[in-house]
Every structure is written in structure tokens, then in C-alpha cells.
């Protein structure tokens, strides 16, 4: 499928359908995040598509089993949607969170993704 024909937002929203980003099977969750990364790299991934998935990816960065793939997907979104916008969206999420460990994992991970 050509990148200009790929329905990026529809694909991302389909992945978010029940159980969506609360999937308990980590292998399925890893595949979902790989799809998001592939769509961001190959399609015309918009900021609206990114907004639909950023919260879930930020939540999964601290996950032991899915963290690496979540970082790859965030990197692909940063390349597709502009790094300053993605950085602003990603860094504002953990600062709103009351769980300090969460913020301690997400912000350094984003710095590594940008490097």
C-alpha cells in the first residue's frame, strides 16, 4: 500500500478499540506498538493520529516488556510529526502524573530517543 493511501488515523483508532491499549497479553501489545511505528514511518502520520496514541505509548515506556518498542514508536512519531511538537506532548504527560517513578522513567527515555 502506498503511504499516501494508508489510512493512518483509522488504523491507530482501530488498534485502540477494546481492549485497546489496556491489552494484558504483552506480545499482542508489542505487535500493536510495532504497527504504530510502521504506520508512522510509512504513512502520512498526522498530529491527530499521534494524539490518539501518545498517551498509551508514554504509559508503556516504563514497562519492562514493551518499553523498547514504545520508545521506537515514539521516535517514529517524532520523525513523522516534528520533534518539537512530539517532545512537548511527551514531556507534558509525566509531569501531570503524580507517580514519581513514572516521570523518572519517561523523561530519560525520551532524551535517549532524541539522541
Rosetta silent file (secondary structure, phi, psi, omega in degrees, C-alpha in Angstrom):
SEQUENCE: XXXXXXXXXXXXXXXXXXXXXXXXXXXXXXXXXXXXXXXXXXXXXXXXXXXXXXXXXXXXXXXXXXXXXXXXXXXXXXXXXXXXXXXXXXXXXXXXXXXXXXXXXXXXXXXXXXX
SCORE:     score description
SCORE:     0.000 S_00000001
   1 L     0.000  135.069  178.251    0.000    0.000    0.000 S_00000001
   2 L   -69.494  143.864 -178.234    1.275    3.426   -0.919 S_00000001
   3 L   -59.667  -32.803 -179.479    1.995    5.745    2.014 S_00000001
   4 L   -74.458  -19.610 -179.870   -0.344    8.414    0.694 S_00000001
   5 L   -93.944  -11.165 -175.755   -3.212    5.897    0.558 S_00000001
   6 L   -71.331  124.755  178.808   -2.674    4.487    4.049 S_00000001
   7 L   -82.081   79.644 -173.023   -5.489    5.474    6.435 S_00000001
   8 H   -58.817  -48.940 -176.960   -3.179    6.190    9.386 S_00000001
   9 H   -64.605  -39.154  178.695   -5.735    7.666   11.741 S_00000001
  10 H   -64.706  -40.015  178.771   -8.207    4.850   11.062 S_00000001
  11 H   -65.017  -43.395 -179.257   -5.529    2.231   11.745 S_00000001
  12 H   -66.112  -41.538  179.311   -4.482    3.857   15.014 S_00000001
  13 H   -68.779  -32.494  176.187   -8.076    4.207   16.177 S_00000001
  14 H   -65.447  -39.540  178.271   -8.783    0.577   15.251 S_00000001
  15 H   -65.813  -25.760 -178.797   -5.857   -0.516   17.428 S_00000001
  16 L   -83.291   -7.872  178.538   -7.337    1.497   20.299 S_00000001
  17 L   -63.431  157.508 -174.991  -10.644   -0.412   20.189 S_00000001
  18 L   -48.751  130.660    0.405  -11.438   -2.630   23.163 S_00000001
  19 L   -79.147   -5.656  173.414   -9.258   -3.842   24.887 S_00000001
  20 H    60.911 -131.259 -174.863   -7.071   -1.293   23.140 S_00000001
  21 H   -84.461    2.855  175.276   -4.009   -0.090   24.997 S_00000001
  22 H   -99.175   19.075  179.743   -5.023   -1.981   28.152 S_00000001
  23 L   -56.301  132.558 -178.256   -4.170   -5.286   26.470 S_00000001
  24 L   -89.960  -21.613  177.612   -2.870   -7.784   29.042 S_00000001
  25 L   -81.866  112.246 -173.582   -1.006  -10.011   26.584 S_00000001
  26 H   -66.576  -28.456  179.101    2.356   -8.311   26.206 S_00000001
  27 H   -68.504  -39.018  176.121    3.080   -9.967   22.856 S_00000001
  28 H   -65.592  -41.258  179.201   -0.104   -8.536   21.367 S_00000001
  29 H   -63.493  -39.939  177.765    0.761   -5.136   22.851 S_00000001
  30 H   -61.912  -42.532  178.603    4.222   -5.295   21.309 S_00000001
  31 H   -64.484  -38.787  177.663    2.711   -6.030   17.898 S_00000001
  32 H   -61.561  -42.718 -179.722    0.289   -3.113   18.250 S_00000001
  33 H   -70.007  -32.608  175.664    3.164   -0.757   19.005 S_00000001
  34 H   -66.268  -36.911  176.878    5.159   -2.133   16.073 S_00000001
  35 H   -64.340  -43.204  178.591    2.185   -1.402   13.817 S_00000001
  36 H   -60.318  -43.821  179.315    2.033    2.169   15.137 S_00000001
  37 H   -63.092  -43.176 -179.651    5.757    2.608   14.433 S_00000001
  38 H   -65.397  -41.399  179.296    5.408    1.173   10.915 S_00000001
  39 H   -65.081  -40.049  179.474    2.396    3.354   10.115 S_00000001
  40 H   -66.252  -34.421 -178.674    4.235    6.442   11.376 S_00000001
  41 H   -77.920  -37.196 -171.157    7.268    5.617    9.242 S_00000001
  42 H  -101.184  -23.125 -176.104    5.485    4.648    6.036 S_00000001
  43 L  -103.522 -175.981  174.829    2.254    6.645    6.003 S_00000001
  44 L   -93.069   83.757 -173.403    1.270   10.272    6.250 S_00000001
  45 L   -82.186  119.237 -176.213    1.026   10.256   10.032 S_00000001
  46 L   -95.536  170.909  176.732   -0.699   13.390   11.318 S_00000001
  47 H   -66.829  -29.756  176.969   -0.673   15.069   14.700 S_00000001
  48 H   -66.535  -41.695  176.604   -4.258   13.901   15.160 S_00000001
  49 H   -64.289  -41.188  179.703   -3.146   10.294   14.679 S_00000001
  50 H   -64.752  -40.208  179.924   -0.291   10.848   17.099 S_00000001
  51 H   -60.845  -31.203 -178.909   -2.608   12.353   19.700 S_00000001
  52 H   -71.393  -19.430 -173.462   -4.688    9.194   19.645 S_00000001
  53 H  -120.945  -14.123 -174.561   -1.717    7.029   20.610 S_00000001
  54 H   -61.262  -42.313 -179.692    0.750    9.189   22.562 S_00000001
  55 H   -57.851  -45.322 -178.811   -0.839    8.647   25.985 S_00000001
  56 H   -65.385  -40.928 -179.613   -0.657    4.887   25.596 S_00000001
  57 H   -67.429  -40.345  178.169    2.944    4.947   24.390 S_00000001
  58 H   -63.317  -39.347  177.267    4.052    7.200   27.221 S_00000001
  59 H   -62.549  -35.748 -174.449    2.382    4.825   29.681 S_00000001
  60 H   -86.400   -8.733  179.789    4.217    1.844   28.182 S_00000001
  61 L   -59.966  -36.797 -179.306    7.717    3.381   28.170 S_00000001
  62 L   -80.428   -6.579 -179.021    8.199    2.283   31.771 S_00000001
  63 L   -73.914  135.573 -177.402    7.016   -1.256   31.034 S_00000001
  64 L   -65.264  -42.603 -173.903    9.782   -3.858   31.155 S_00000001
  65 L   -85.059  -27.143 -174.028    8.473   -5.955   28.268 S_00000001
  66 L  -114.101   -2.439 -173.826    7.124   -3.227   25.985 S_00000001
  67 H   -60.488  -43.712 -177.636    9.339   -0.240   26.816 S_00000001
  68 H   -63.936  -41.948 -179.491   11.838   -0.621   23.984 S_00000001
  69 H   -70.934  -35.057  176.502    9.150   -0.892   21.320 S_00000001
  70 H   -62.903  -39.205  178.060    7.255    2.050   22.831 S_00000001
  71 H   -65.225  -39.890  177.856   10.443    4.140   22.527 S_00000001
  72 H   -63.228  -42.126  179.556   10.824    3.110   18.874 S_00000001
  73 H   -65.597  -40.147  176.565    7.219    4.095   18.177 S_00000001
  74 H   -63.026  -39.120  177.899    7.727    7.474   19.891 S_00000001
  75 H   -63.645  -42.991  178.956   10.832    8.026   17.786 S_00000001
  76 H   -64.320  -39.045  177.671    8.908    7.231   14.587 S_00000001
  77 H   -66.491  -38.871  177.199    6.132    9.623   15.613 S_00000001
  78 H   -60.753  -39.732  178.407    8.747   12.297   16.327 S_00000001
  79 H   -69.821  -36.332 -176.142   10.157   11.905   12.830 S_00000001
  80 H   -78.159  -36.494 -170.377    6.705   11.950   11.230 S_00000001
  81 H  -108.806   -1.024 -175.879    5.090   14.812   13.152 S_00000001
  82 L    96.044  127.835 -175.456    8.024   17.085   14.053 S_00000001
  83 H   -64.872  -41.538  179.431   10.226   16.511   17.026 S_00000001
  84 H   -60.453  -41.732  178.705    9.435   19.760   18.909 S_00000001
  85 H   -65.159  -45.084  179.848    5.694   19.036   18.899 S_00000001
  86 H   -63.622  -41.118  179.119    6.211   15.420   19.947 S_00000001
  87 H   -62.016  -42.109  179.055    8.648   16.461   22.674 S_00000001
  88 H   -62.745  -43.501 -179.501    6.156   18.945   24.064 S_00000001
  89 H   -66.255  -43.762 -175.803    3.377   16.342   24.098 S_00000001
  90 H   -71.436  -41.335 -177.172    5.516   13.603   25.636 S_00000001
  91 H   -74.667  -21.478  178.438    7.162   15.701   28.323 S_00000001
  92 H   -77.564  -24.513 -177.587    3.876   17.199   29.494 S_00000001
  93 H   -65.662  -54.782 -176.978    2.342   13.757   30.202 S_00000001
  94 H   -68.840  -24.678  179.046    4.617   12.551   33.019 S_00000001
  95 H   -70.426  -24.814  176.908    4.698   15.975   34.647 S_00000001
  96 H   -83.107  -14.656 -177.184    0.924   15.754   35.104 S_00000001
  97 L   -82.400  143.563 -178.986    1.267   12.314   36.662 S_00000001
  98 L   -88.965   -7.111 -177.415    1.501   12.003   40.423 S_00000001
  99 L   -90.818  108.974 -173.089    3.623    8.856   40.293 S_00000001
 100 H   -63.467  -37.621 -179.984    7.265    9.964   40.529 S_00000001
 101 H   -60.981  -37.338  178.802    8.724    6.677   39.276 S_00000001
 102 H   -59.845  -49.885  179.718    6.694    7.076   36.095 S_00000001
 103 H   -65.116  -33.450  179.541    8.153   10.506   35.388 S_00000001
 104 H   -67.436  -23.746  179.079   11.611    9.205   36.271 S_00000001
 105 H   -93.429  -35.849 -173.728   11.417    6.585   33.514 S_00000001
 106 H   -74.342  -46.711 -176.055    9.688    8.520   30.755 S_00000001
 107 H   -64.425  -46.632  176.275   11.772   11.698   30.632 S_00000001
 108 H   -63.445  -34.381  178.550   15.198    9.979   30.478 S_00000001
 109 H   -64.145  -39.400  179.742   13.822    7.547   27.884 S_00000001
 110 H   -67.710  -35.183  176.617   12.709   10.431   25.706 S_00000001
 111 H   -62.600  -40.131  178.292   16.159   12.003   25.962 S_00000001
 112 H   -67.228  -36.918  179.025   17.647    8.707   24.721 S_00000001
 113 H   -64.497  -39.182 -177.981   15.180    8.559   21.847 S_00000001
 114 H   -71.196  -25.187 -176.018   16.165   12.056   20.750 S_00000001
 115 L   -70.807    0.000    0.000   19.902   11.230   20.834 S_00000001
